[in-house]
Short mmCIF file of C-alpha atoms and ligand atoms in Angstrom, two decimals:
data_model
loop_
_atom_site.label_atom_id
_atom_site.label_comp_id
_atom_site.label_asym_id
_atom_site.label_seq_id
_atom_site.Cartn_x
_atom_site.Cartn_y
_atom_site.Cartn_z
CA MET A 541 251.69 11.64 67.78
CA ASP A 542 251.77 10.23 71.26
CA GLU A 543 249.48 12.94 72.63
CA LYS A 544 246.88 12.17 70.00
CA HIS A 545 247.04 8.47 70.66
CA ARG A 546 246.69 9.01 74.35
CA ASN A 547 243.35 10.71 73.61
CA ILE A 548 242.21 7.76 71.60
CA HIS A 549 243.19 5.56 74.52
CA ASN A 550 240.84 7.49 76.70
CA GLN A 551 237.96 7.27 74.28
CA ALA A 552 238.29 3.54 74.06
CA VAL A 553 238.03 2.92 77.79
CA GLU A 554 234.60 2.07 79.12
CA PRO A 555 234.79 2.17 82.91
CA THR A 556 231.88 -0.25 83.26
CA ASP A 557 233.87 -2.96 81.51
CA LEU A 558 236.73 -2.60 83.85
CA LYS A 559 235.01 -2.68 87.22
CA SER A 560 234.23 -6.33 87.03
CA ASP A 561 237.62 -7.37 85.83
CA LYS A 562 239.66 -9.47 88.24
CA ASN A 563 242.91 -8.76 86.50
CA LEU A 564 242.35 -5.06 86.93
CA GLU A 565 241.94 -5.57 90.68
CA ARG A 566 245.21 -7.46 90.66
CA LEU A 567 246.86 -4.62 88.76
CA LYS A 568 245.41 -2.02 91.11
CA LYS A 569 246.92 -3.68 94.15
CA LYS A 570 250.33 -3.89 92.56
CA THR A 571 250.54 -0.36 91.19
CA SER A 572 249.60 2.32 93.81
CA ALA A 573 250.28 6.05 93.29
CA ASP A 574 250.91 6.27 89.60
CA PHE A 575 248.15 3.80 88.84
CA ALA A 576 246.36 6.16 86.47
CA LYS A 577 249.39 6.60 84.26
CA TYR A 578 250.22 2.93 84.44
CA PHE A 579 246.67 2.02 83.63
CA GLU A 580 246.59 4.29 80.63
CA GLN A 581 249.72 2.76 79.20
CA THR A 582 249.18 -0.85 79.93
CA TYR A 583 245.51 -1.72 80.08
CA MET A 584 243.36 -0.87 77.10
CA PRO A 585 240.69 -3.55 76.66
CA PRO A 586 238.56 -4.17 73.57
CA ASN A 587 234.91 -3.18 73.38
CA LEU A 588 232.64 -4.64 70.68
CA LYS A 589 229.90 -2.04 71.20
CA GLU A 590 232.39 0.73 70.58
CA ALA A 591 233.74 -1.15 67.57
CA ARG A 592 230.28 -1.32 65.99
CA ARG A 593 229.85 2.46 65.87
CA ARG A 594 230.52 4.05 62.53
CA ARG A 595 231.60 7.65 62.89
CA LYS A 596 231.42 10.34 60.26
CA ASN A 597 234.95 11.59 60.93
CA THR A 598 237.29 11.31 58.00
CA THR A 599 240.34 9.11 58.03
CA GLN A 600 243.65 10.71 58.93
CA TYR A 601 246.56 9.72 56.72
CA VAL A 602 249.72 9.56 58.74
CA ASP A 603 253.25 8.90 57.57
CA ASP A 604 255.30 9.72 60.63
CA PHE A 605 255.90 6.19 61.86
CA GLY A 606 259.28 6.17 63.52
CA ILE A 607 261.02 4.35 66.30
CA PRO A 608 261.63 6.55 69.36
CA GLU A 609 265.26 6.90 70.35
CA ASP A 610 264.91 5.03 73.62
CA ILE A 611 263.53 1.98 71.79
CA GLN A 612 265.94 1.82 68.89
CA ASN A 613 267.85 -1.42 68.76
CA ILE A 614 265.98 -3.09 71.63
CA GLY A 615 265.97 -6.21 69.49
CA ALA A 616 269.73 -6.47 69.05
CA GLY A 617 270.79 -10.04 69.75
CA ARG A 618 267.16 -11.11 70.09
CA LYS A 619 264.85 -13.22 67.92
CA PHE A 620 261.15 -13.09 67.06
CA LEU A 621 258.64 -15.58 65.75
CA ILE A 622 255.14 -14.74 64.47
CA ARG A 623 252.55 -17.46 63.92
CA THR A 624 249.84 -16.33 61.52
CA TYR A 625 246.27 -17.62 61.43
CA GLY A 626 243.49 -16.73 58.98
CA CYS A 627 243.26 -14.60 55.89
CA GLN A 628 245.65 -12.77 53.56
CA MET A 629 245.07 -9.57 55.51
CA ASN A 630 246.64 -11.25 58.53
CA GLU A 631 249.48 -12.64 56.40
CA HIS A 632 250.22 -9.12 55.28
CA ASP A 633 249.94 -7.66 58.81
CA THR A 634 252.53 -10.23 59.82
CA GLU A 635 254.84 -8.89 57.10
CA VAL A 636 254.42 -5.40 58.57
CA MET A 637 255.10 -6.60 62.12
CA ALA A 638 258.13 -8.56 60.90
CA GLY A 639 259.34 -5.33 59.26
CA ILE A 640 258.97 -3.48 62.57
CA PHE A 641 260.82 -6.24 64.44
CA GLU A 642 263.67 -6.07 61.95
CA GLU A 643 263.89 -2.27 62.28
CA LEU A 644 264.19 -2.80 66.03
CA GLY A 645 267.17 -5.08 65.43
CA TYR A 646 265.41 -8.43 65.98
CA GLU A 647 266.18 -11.44 63.80
CA ALA A 648 263.48 -13.85 62.60
CA THR A 649 263.44 -17.47 63.75
CA GLU A 650 261.25 -20.47 62.99
CA HIS A 651 262.10 -22.19 66.27
CA GLU A 652 260.07 -21.48 69.40
CA GLU A 653 262.96 -22.42 71.72
CA GLU A 654 265.19 -19.74 70.16
CA ALA A 655 262.63 -16.94 70.22
CA ASP A 656 262.67 -14.01 72.66
CA VAL A 657 259.23 -12.88 71.43
CA ILE A 658 256.45 -15.14 70.11
CA LEU A 659 253.41 -13.40 68.64
CA LEU A 660 250.21 -15.17 67.65
CA ASN A 661 248.53 -13.14 64.89
CA THR A 662 245.02 -14.51 65.30
CA CYS A 663 241.81 -15.01 63.32
CA ALA A 664 238.28 -14.67 64.75
CA ILE A 665 236.20 -15.64 61.73
CA ARG A 666 235.03 -19.02 63.07
CA GLU A 667 235.15 -20.77 66.41
CA ASN A 668 237.55 -23.47 65.23
CA ALA A 669 240.08 -20.78 64.21
CA GLU A 670 239.89 -19.45 67.77
CA ASN A 671 240.20 -22.91 69.31
CA LYS A 672 243.45 -23.48 67.42
CA VAL A 673 244.88 -20.30 68.91
CA PHE A 674 243.81 -21.20 72.45
CA GLY A 675 245.50 -24.57 71.92
CA GLU A 676 248.70 -22.81 70.89
CA ILE A 677 248.53 -20.37 73.84
CA GLY A 678 248.29 -23.35 76.21
CA HIS A 679 251.10 -25.12 74.41
CA LEU A 680 253.43 -22.12 75.00
CA LYS A 681 252.96 -22.16 78.78
CA PRO A 682 255.77 -24.63 79.63
CA LEU A 683 258.18 -22.71 77.40
CA LYS A 684 257.30 -19.46 79.17
CA GLN A 685 257.84 -21.15 82.55
CA GLU A 686 261.24 -22.36 81.40
CA LYS A 687 262.16 -18.97 79.91
CA PRO A 688 260.52 -16.25 82.01
CA ASP A 689 261.99 -13.49 79.82
CA LEU A 690 260.19 -14.81 76.76
CA ILE A 691 257.44 -12.41 75.64
CA VAL A 692 254.27 -14.22 74.56
CA GLY A 693 251.91 -11.92 72.66
CA VAL A 694 248.44 -12.24 71.15
CA CYS A 695 247.41 -9.83 68.38
CA GLY A 696 245.11 -9.82 65.34
CA CYS A 697 241.33 -10.17 65.22
CA MET A 698 240.85 -12.23 68.41
CA ALA A 699 242.52 -9.48 70.43
CA GLN A 700 239.63 -7.19 69.41
CA GLU A 701 237.07 -9.43 71.16
CA GLU A 702 236.14 -8.84 74.79
CA ALA A 703 235.27 -12.46 75.50
CA VAL A 704 238.60 -13.70 74.18
CA VAL A 705 240.60 -11.17 76.13
CA ASN A 706 238.72 -11.95 79.33
CA ARG A 707 239.43 -15.64 78.83
CA ILE A 708 243.14 -14.92 78.35
CA LEU A 709 243.17 -12.72 81.45
CA GLN A 710 241.50 -15.41 83.52
CA LYS A 711 243.11 -18.57 82.24
CA HIS A 712 246.33 -17.73 80.45
CA GLN A 713 248.28 -15.41 82.65
CA HIS A 714 251.52 -16.39 80.94
CA VAL A 715 250.52 -14.10 78.06
CA ASP A 716 252.56 -10.89 78.38
CA LEU A 717 251.16 -8.74 75.60
CA ILE A 718 247.80 -8.25 73.88
CA PHE A 719 247.30 -5.68 71.14
CA GLY A 720 244.64 -5.14 68.51
CA THR A 721 244.51 -4.75 64.73
CA HIS A 722 244.52 -0.92 65.04
CA ASN A 723 247.61 -0.92 67.26
CA ILE A 724 250.18 -2.62 65.02
CA HIS A 725 252.20 0.57 64.53
CA ARG A 726 252.53 0.81 68.33
CA LEU A 727 254.48 -2.47 68.42
CA PRO A 728 257.83 -0.80 69.35
CA GLN A 729 256.35 0.94 72.42
CA LEU A 730 254.32 -2.11 73.42
CA LEU A 731 257.32 -4.41 73.17
CA LYS A 732 259.34 -2.10 75.35
CA GLU A 733 256.56 -2.00 77.95
CA ALA A 734 256.27 -5.78 77.85
CA MET A 735 260.03 -6.15 78.33
CA PHE A 736 260.16 -3.93 81.36
CA SER A 737 256.75 -4.46 82.93
CA LYS A 738 255.95 -7.37 85.21
CA GLU A 739 252.28 -7.09 84.29
CA MET A 740 250.40 -8.03 81.18
CA VAL A 741 250.50 -5.16 78.65
CA MET A 742 247.27 -4.63 76.75
CA GLU A 743 246.35 -2.05 74.16
CA VAL A 744 243.32 -2.65 71.97
CA TRP A 745 241.71 0.39 70.37
CA SER A 746 238.13 -0.45 69.50
CA LYS A 747 237.74 2.62 67.34
CA GLU A 748 239.79 2.23 64.17
CA GLY A 749 242.88 4.39 63.91
CA ASP A 750 244.52 6.33 61.14
CA VAL A 751 245.89 4.93 57.90
CA ILE A 752 249.61 4.74 58.58
CA GLU A 753 251.55 4.87 55.35
CA ASN A 754 255.21 4.40 56.08
CA LEU A 755 255.27 1.18 58.08
CA PRO A 756 258.17 -1.12 57.22
CA LYS A 757 257.42 -4.49 55.61
CA ALA A 758 259.46 -7.67 55.59
CA ARG A 759 257.74 -9.41 52.70
CA LYS A 760 257.65 -13.17 52.50
CA GLY A 761 259.27 -14.02 49.19
CA ASN A 762 260.23 -11.85 46.23
CA ILE A 763 257.87 -13.13 43.54
CA ARG A 764 254.36 -12.32 44.79
CA ALA A 765 253.33 -9.48 47.10
CA TRP A 766 250.22 -8.29 48.92
CA VAL A 767 249.21 -4.64 48.58
CA ASN A 768 246.59 -3.29 50.93
CA ILE A 769 244.20 -0.94 49.18
CA MET A 770 241.70 -0.57 52.00
CA TYR A 771 241.06 -1.57 55.58
CA GLY A 772 237.88 -2.55 57.42
CA CYS A 773 234.35 -3.38 56.31
CA ASP A 774 231.03 -1.55 56.67
CA LYS A 775 228.81 -4.30 55.27
CA PHE A 776 227.91 -5.93 58.59
CA CYS A 777 226.76 -9.26 57.16
CA THR A 778 224.83 -10.60 60.13
CA TYR A 779 227.14 -13.59 60.74
CA CYS A 780 230.45 -11.80 60.40
CA ILE A 781 232.82 -10.49 63.07
CA VAL A 782 235.12 -8.64 60.65
CA PRO A 783 233.41 -5.20 60.76
CA TYR A 784 233.95 -5.30 64.55
CA THR A 785 237.55 -6.52 64.53
CA ARG A 786 238.77 -4.47 61.57
CA GLY A 787 236.77 -1.26 61.92
CA LYS A 788 235.15 0.96 59.34
CA GLU A 789 236.12 1.05 55.66
CA ARG A 790 239.19 3.19 55.08
CA SER A 791 240.72 3.41 51.62
CA ARG A 792 244.36 4.17 51.09
CA GLN A 793 245.03 7.16 48.86
CA PRO A 794 245.34 6.07 45.18
CA ALA A 795 248.77 7.69 44.84
CA GLU A 796 250.11 5.65 47.76
CA VAL A 797 248.85 2.38 46.27
CA ILE A 798 250.24 3.20 42.82
CA HIS A 799 253.56 4.17 44.36
CA GLU A 800 253.78 0.85 46.22
CA VAL A 801 252.89 -1.19 43.10
CA ARG A 802 255.46 0.71 40.99
CA ASP A 803 258.07 0.09 43.65
CA LEU A 804 257.29 -3.65 43.71
CA ALA A 805 257.48 -3.78 39.91
CA ARG A 806 260.85 -2.04 39.99
CA ARG A 807 262.07 -4.55 42.54
CA GLY A 808 261.19 -7.42 40.22
CA TYR A 809 258.00 -8.78 41.81
CA LYS A 810 255.93 -10.68 39.25
CA GLU A 811 252.51 -10.63 40.86
CA ILE A 812 250.60 -8.43 43.25
CA THR A 813 247.29 -9.04 45.00
CA LEU A 814 245.29 -5.97 45.93
CA LEU A 815 243.87 -6.62 49.36
CA GLY A 816 240.83 -5.48 51.25
CA GLN A 817 237.98 -7.04 53.19
CA ASN A 818 235.67 -5.69 50.52
CA VAL A 819 237.79 -4.23 47.71
CA ASN A 820 234.78 -3.28 45.60
CA ALA A 821 234.01 -0.51 48.09
CA TYR A 822 237.42 1.02 47.41
CA GLY A 823 237.26 4.81 47.24
CA LYS A 824 233.70 5.24 48.55
CA ASP A 825 235.10 6.86 51.69
CA LEU A 826 237.48 9.20 49.83
CA GLU A 827 235.47 12.34 50.32
CA GLY A 828 234.69 14.37 47.23
CA ASN A 829 236.74 12.00 45.10
CA PRO A 830 234.93 9.85 42.51
CA TYR A 831 237.99 7.56 42.22
CA ARG A 832 236.97 3.89 42.62
CA LEU A 833 238.42 0.39 42.21
CA SER A 834 237.82 0.56 38.44
CA HIS A 835 240.05 3.66 38.19
CA LEU A 836 242.71 2.12 40.40
CA MET A 837 242.81 -1.11 38.37
CA ASP A 838 242.91 0.85 35.13
CA GLU A 839 246.01 2.70 36.35
CA ILE A 840 247.66 -0.42 37.73
CA ARG A 841 247.03 -2.13 34.39
CA LYS A 842 249.58 0.23 32.87
CA ILE A 843 252.31 -0.65 35.38
CA ASP A 844 254.95 -3.10 34.20
CA ILE A 845 254.13 -5.96 36.56
CA PRO A 846 253.00 -9.20 34.89
CA ARG A 847 250.08 -10.18 37.12
CA VAL A 848 247.54 -8.31 39.21
CA ARG A 849 244.91 -10.02 41.38
CA PHE A 850 242.40 -8.61 43.84
CA THR A 851 240.48 -10.02 46.77
CA THR A 852 237.89 -10.08 48.30
CA SER A 853 234.95 -8.95 46.20
CA HIS A 854 231.42 -8.34 47.36
CA PRO A 855 228.77 -8.53 44.62
CA TRP A 856 227.15 -5.43 46.18
CA ASP A 857 229.62 -2.90 44.72
CA PHE A 858 230.75 -4.79 41.61
CA THR A 859 230.15 -2.05 39.03
CA ASP A 860 229.93 -2.22 35.23
CA ASP A 861 232.92 0.16 35.09
CA LEU A 862 235.01 -2.38 36.93
CA ILE A 863 233.89 -5.22 34.66
CA GLU A 864 234.87 -3.12 31.65
CA VAL A 865 238.35 -2.53 33.06
CA LEU A 866 238.86 -6.18 34.02
CA ALA A 867 237.83 -7.23 30.51
CA LYS A 868 240.82 -5.29 29.13
CA GLY A 869 243.02 -8.09 30.47
CA GLY A 870 246.76 -7.46 30.15
CA ASN A 871 248.17 -7.89 33.62
CA LEU A 872 244.66 -8.06 35.15
CA VAL A 873 244.31 -11.82 35.35
CA GLU A 874 241.17 -13.83 34.63
CA HIS A 875 240.18 -14.98 38.08
CA ILE A 876 237.22 -13.65 40.01
CA HIS A 877 236.58 -14.61 43.61
CA LEU A 878 232.95 -13.72 44.20
CA PRO A 879 231.56 -14.96 47.53
CA VAL A 880 227.90 -15.96 47.25
CA GLN A 881 227.39 -17.46 50.77
CA SER A 882 223.97 -18.98 49.91
CA GLY A 883 221.78 -19.67 46.89
CA ASN A 884 218.52 -18.97 48.72
CA ASN A 885 216.93 -15.52 48.84
CA ALA A 886 215.48 -15.76 52.34
CA ILE A 887 218.87 -16.78 53.77
CA LEU A 888 220.68 -14.08 51.77
CA LYS A 889 218.24 -11.58 53.19
CA ILE A 890 218.83 -12.53 56.83
CA MET A 891 222.54 -12.63 56.13
CA GLY A 892 222.23 -8.98 55.08
CA ARG A 893 224.05 -9.59 51.80
CA ASN A 894 221.99 -7.05 49.83
CA TYR A 895 221.65 -9.16 46.67
CA THR A 896 219.38 -11.96 45.54
CA ARG A 897 220.15 -15.29 43.92
CA GLU A 898 218.92 -13.78 40.66
CA SER A 899 221.04 -10.63 40.87
CA TYR A 900 224.12 -12.68 41.83
CA LEU A 901 223.57 -14.92 38.80
CA GLU A 902 223.05 -11.91 36.56
CA LEU A 903 226.37 -10.44 37.70
CA PHE A 904 228.08 -13.81 37.38
CA HIS A 905 226.93 -14.28 33.78
CA LYS A 906 227.78 -10.70 32.89
CA LEU A 907 231.33 -11.27 34.14
CA LYS A 908 231.58 -14.59 32.32
CA LYS A 909 230.53 -12.97 29.08
CA ALA A 910 232.88 -10.01 29.50
CA ILE A 911 235.89 -12.16 30.49
CA PRO A 912 235.35 -15.40 28.57
CA HIS A 913 238.23 -17.50 29.95
CA ALA A 914 237.86 -16.38 33.54
CA SER A 915 237.79 -18.83 36.42
CA PHE A 916 235.34 -18.24 39.25
CA THR A 917 235.63 -19.18 42.89
CA THR A 918 233.34 -18.44 45.79
CA ASP A 919 232.70 -18.70 49.54
CA ILE A 920 229.67 -20.59 50.86
CA ILE A 921 228.25 -20.99 54.36
CA VAL A 922 226.01 -23.98 55.14
CA GLY A 923 223.82 -24.47 58.17
CA TYR A 924 222.87 -20.85 58.73
CA PRO A 925 220.39 -20.67 61.64
CA ASN A 926 217.18 -22.43 60.62
CA GLU A 927 218.33 -23.17 57.06
CA THR A 928 215.91 -25.73 55.59
CA GLU A 929 216.79 -28.64 53.32
CA GLU A 930 215.04 -26.84 50.43
CA GLN A 931 217.04 -23.69 51.06
CA PHE A 932 220.26 -25.68 51.15
CA GLN A 933 219.31 -27.35 47.86
CA GLU A 934 219.09 -23.91 46.28
CA THR A 935 222.74 -23.42 47.22
CA LEU A 936 223.57 -26.73 45.53
CA SER A 937 221.66 -25.74 42.41
CA LEU A 938 223.45 -22.38 42.27
CA VAL A 939 226.80 -24.19 42.42
CA GLU A 940 225.59 -26.43 39.60
CA GLU A 941 224.58 -23.44 37.52
CA CYS A 942 227.85 -21.54 38.09
CA GLU A 943 230.14 -24.59 37.83
CA PHE A 944 232.66 -22.86 40.08
CA ASP A 945 236.35 -23.65 39.64
CA GLY A 946 236.60 -23.85 43.42
CA ALA A 947 234.86 -22.83 46.62
CA TYR A 948 235.75 -22.25 50.25
CA THR A 949 232.93 -23.91 52.14
CA PHE A 950 232.14 -23.44 55.82
CA ILE A 951 229.69 -24.53 58.48
CA TYR A 952 228.12 -21.45 60.03
CA SER A 953 229.85 -20.56 63.28
CA PRO A 954 228.08 -18.19 65.70
CA ARG A 955 230.31 -15.20 66.53
CA PRO A 956 229.49 -13.57 69.86
CA GLY A 957 228.25 -10.01 69.42
CA THR A 958 226.95 -10.47 65.84
CA PRO A 959 223.17 -10.38 65.13
CA ALA A 960 223.11 -13.99 63.85
CA ALA A 961 224.60 -15.28 67.10
CA ARG A 962 221.41 -14.17 68.87
CA MET A 963 219.17 -16.19 66.54
CA GLU A 964 217.68 -19.46 67.69
CA ASP A 965 218.81 -22.32 65.49
CA ASN A 966 216.90 -25.53 64.81
CA VAL A 967 219.50 -27.17 62.57
CA SER A 968 221.60 -29.82 64.33
CA MET A 969 225.36 -30.02 63.92
CA ASP A 970 224.97 -33.45 62.31
CA VAL A 971 222.74 -32.00 59.63
CA LYS A 972 225.15 -29.10 59.07
CA LYS A 973 228.06 -31.52 58.68
CA GLU A 974 226.13 -33.66 56.27
CA ARG A 975 225.21 -30.59 54.18
CA LEU A 976 228.84 -29.51 54.09
CA GLN A 977 229.83 -32.93 52.79
CA ARG A 978 227.16 -32.93 50.12
CA LEU A 979 228.18 -29.43 49.07
CA ASN A 980 231.86 -30.38 48.93
CA THR A 981 231.06 -33.36 46.71
CA VAL A 982 229.36 -31.06 44.19
CA VAL A 983 232.09 -28.38 44.47
CA ASN A 984 234.85 -30.98 43.97
CA HIS A 985 233.05 -32.46 40.97
CA PHE A 986 233.03 -29.11 39.15
CA MET A 987 236.56 -28.33 40.24
CA ALA A 988 237.80 -31.63 38.76
CA GLU A 989 235.69 -31.12 35.64
CA SER A 990 237.07 -27.62 35.03
CA ASN A 991 240.59 -29.03 35.39
CA GLN A 992 239.80 -31.86 32.96
CA LYS A 993 238.74 -29.31 30.37
CA MET A 994 242.26 -27.87 30.46
CA LEU A 995 243.98 -31.06 29.24
CA ASP A 996 246.34 -30.29 26.32
CA GLU A 997 245.96 -26.54 26.79
CA VAL A 998 249.12 -24.44 26.81
CA VAL A 999 249.09 -22.02 29.75
CA ASP A 1000 251.37 -19.40 31.30
CA VAL A 1001 252.57 -20.40 34.75
CA LEU A 1002 254.37 -18.18 37.24
CA VAL A 1003 256.92 -20.51 38.85
CA GLU A 1004 256.72 -19.92 42.59
CA GLY A 1005 258.87 -22.70 43.98
CA VAL A 1006 259.26 -26.45 44.21
CA SER A 1007 256.26 -28.67 44.82
CA LYS A 1008 255.52 -29.45 48.47
CA LYS A 1009 255.62 -33.19 47.77
CA ASN A 1010 258.63 -33.50 45.46
CA ASP A 1011 261.46 -31.03 45.21
CA GLU A 1012 262.30 -32.10 41.66
CA VAL A 1013 258.94 -30.74 40.58
CA LEU A 1014 258.27 -27.02 40.09
CA SER A 1015 254.99 -25.49 41.11
CA GLY A 1016 253.11 -22.34 40.21
CA HIS A 1017 249.77 -20.83 39.30
CA THR A 1018 248.04 -20.10 36.00
CA ARG A 1019 246.52 -16.67 35.45
CA THR A 1020 243.22 -18.32 36.43
CA ASN A 1021 244.80 -19.28 39.79
CA LYS A 1022 245.08 -23.03 39.21
CA VAL A 1023 248.06 -24.88 40.62
CA VAL A 1024 250.30 -26.56 38.01
CA ASN A 1025 253.15 -28.98 38.82
CA PHE A 1026 255.80 -29.85 36.23
CA LYS A 1027 259.43 -30.89 35.96
CA GLY A 1028 262.03 -28.20 35.31
CA PRO A 1029 265.21 -26.61 36.60
CA LYS A 1030 265.07 -24.55 39.83
CA SER A 1031 266.57 -21.63 37.90
CA LEU A 1032 263.06 -21.02 36.55
CA ILE A 1033 261.71 -20.05 39.98
CA GLY A 1034 260.38 -16.49 39.73
CA LYS A 1035 259.92 -16.72 35.95
CA LEU A 1036 256.88 -17.03 33.72
CA VAL A 1037 256.89 -20.19 31.63
CA GLN A 1038 254.63 -21.91 29.13
CA VAL A 1039 253.40 -25.34 30.16
CA ARG A 1040 251.25 -27.89 28.36
CA ILE A 1041 248.68 -29.48 30.66
CA THR A 1042 249.12 -33.26 30.68
CA GLY A 1043 247.10 -34.34 33.72
CA ALA A 1044 244.15 -33.10 35.74
CA LYS A 1045 243.41 -33.82 39.40
CA THR A 1046 240.75 -32.29 41.64
CA TRP A 1047 243.09 -29.76 43.31
CA SER A 1048 245.88 -29.33 40.77
CA LEU A 1049 247.13 -29.88 37.24
CA ASP A 1050 250.24 -31.65 35.92
CA GLY A 1051 252.12 -30.30 32.95
CA GLU A 1052 255.21 -30.38 30.78
CA LEU A 1053 257.47 -27.39 30.39
CA LEU A 1054 257.54 -25.85 26.92
CA LYS A 1055 259.55 -22.62 27.26
CA GLU A 1056 260.17 -19.50 29.27
CA VAL A 1057 258.00 -16.55 28.27
CA GLU A 1058 258.85 -12.90 28.34
CA ALA A 1059 256.23 -11.15 30.45
CA MET A 1060 254.15 -9.11 28.08
CA VAL A 1061 252.20 -6.33 29.69
CA GLN A 1062 249.77 -4.61 27.36
N1 5AD B 1720 230.69 -18.73 60.11
C1 5AD B 1720 231.11 -19.41 59.02
N2 5AD B 1720 231.73 -18.84 57.99
C2 5AD B 1720 231.95 -17.51 58.04
N3 5AD B 1720 232.53 -16.66 57.18
C3 5AD B 1720 232.52 -15.43 57.70
N4 5AD B 1720 231.92 -15.46 58.92
C4 5AD B 1720 231.55 -16.74 59.15
C5 5AD B 1720 230.89 -17.40 60.21
N5 5AD B 1720 230.47 -16.74 61.28
C6 5AD B 1720 233.04 -17.08 55.86
C7 5AD B 1720 232.34 -16.35 54.72
C8 5AD B 1720 233.38 -15.38 54.26
C9 5AD B 1720 234.66 -16.14 54.54
C10 5AD B 1720 235.88 -15.31 54.60
O1 5AD B 1720 234.42 -16.77 55.78
O2 5AD B 1720 232.04 -17.29 53.71
O3 5AD B 1720 233.24 -15.03 52.90
FE1 SF4 B 1721 232.30 -10.03 56.65
FE2 SF4 B 1721 230.34 -9.41 54.91
FE3 SF4 B 1721 232.35 -7.64 55.39
FE4 SF4 B 1721 232.86 -9.90 54.03
S1 SF4 B 1721 231.46 -8.22 53.37
S2 SF4 B 1721 234.09 -9.04 55.71
S3 SF4 B 1721 231.47 -11.36 55.02
S4 SF4 B 1721 230.79 -8.35 56.84
#
């Protein structure tokens, strides 16, 4: 496998990027005769142009992940800490990296002062996510000075961005290790290099790698689990950095997904969430195979696990087949997250979303009719370049028509390298902030109203733990993904219970425990 990866290394290097780099000059001076070898192993920078290319080559499925003999047990007596930023995909990547650390003999810690390795698993979706990470990198500097053997690493989506990496190289030389989203399985080798090298170790493949099937996972908790069904995104919405940082769409083989879900069911997990940047495109890249998300969900429906969720959906590929399967219910719960982004056709068009307000609403109502008690949530961006007040009002009116149960709302954030970032923008930040506030007021109104409508209803709740505010109160989610708090014994954690809703707030519901329910999977 190493030979093959070395080739990919070479493809990813663009000499023009490197000439201007000061850190490279520094490395050159320090290395000498075996510079080429050293370079190949330790300096693999990201390249957004390379990341944008979509190649025809098919995905290789690899299941030979293993830890080379000379690296085994390098973590014995050592501790690791991973800080995770961003989406569920990152949360799950962290579980994989934690699994690798544990296979290497490392122990997890929550305390920075105890850690021998600190990794920041980063998010690039908006500028404020990146600023948080830069704050944390700066904050780790004194610790690194105190403990020179500490390895400080940056991975995740920000590591795929040239501008970010250059900034780290120039201003944060206490960072020891940078690796990208396609290099996670190389963590053992990279850690070893970082331990023994005096220089910063960097390996960021811009071209997406294989689908690696047998990576270890140290899952957080034993009630709910993430299951990746696909990686990457080919939609290239004009504002979004994800297709660059996560590569082209690659579906896992159906049999692998089913096997993982069965295994989780056997181990007593109560809920799984099928994960992908755009799960509705599942299977489109499986050459010669008509198997899609609808087929996958129909098979998973028959597995004895009480709850199955999926995220994130794009209206583009939401087929009638899939709606039909979701309507069968059983363990497929009644919650649809369907990002709309804007309610105005001109904005949707420049966003490259490939649907109109009308076709979104048609799909929305079709889903509502097919799955009558479903809850709906969405993502919305305000203040897209040159968005007018009238255009924004169309977003408000769409929210009013859909009466969403919740929405993640964002101010547009230009992402370097994306088409939207090159657009001139005549909307001031003050106006964007004011629109966000107005939108949130409408979103919160419908959220509270949909909660009010649940008063006196009896619902199934999966008890996930104690409430954050009061450890005498249990907390969990309904099938429709609403948070319910109620009093009950801790022995119910991990169980499905029936609760009567007694109070409704904007963000959560209060209830009284009726009884434990046996999970019925149809
Ligand atoms: N600015 C603001 N919000 C963004 N999102 C994605 N890219 C950007 C950006 N550049 C939002 C979208 C997406 C969610 C995950 O993040 O609403 O659905
Ligand atoms: Fe980004 Fe659009 Fe892909 Fe979602 S579908 S990850 S918003 S490019």
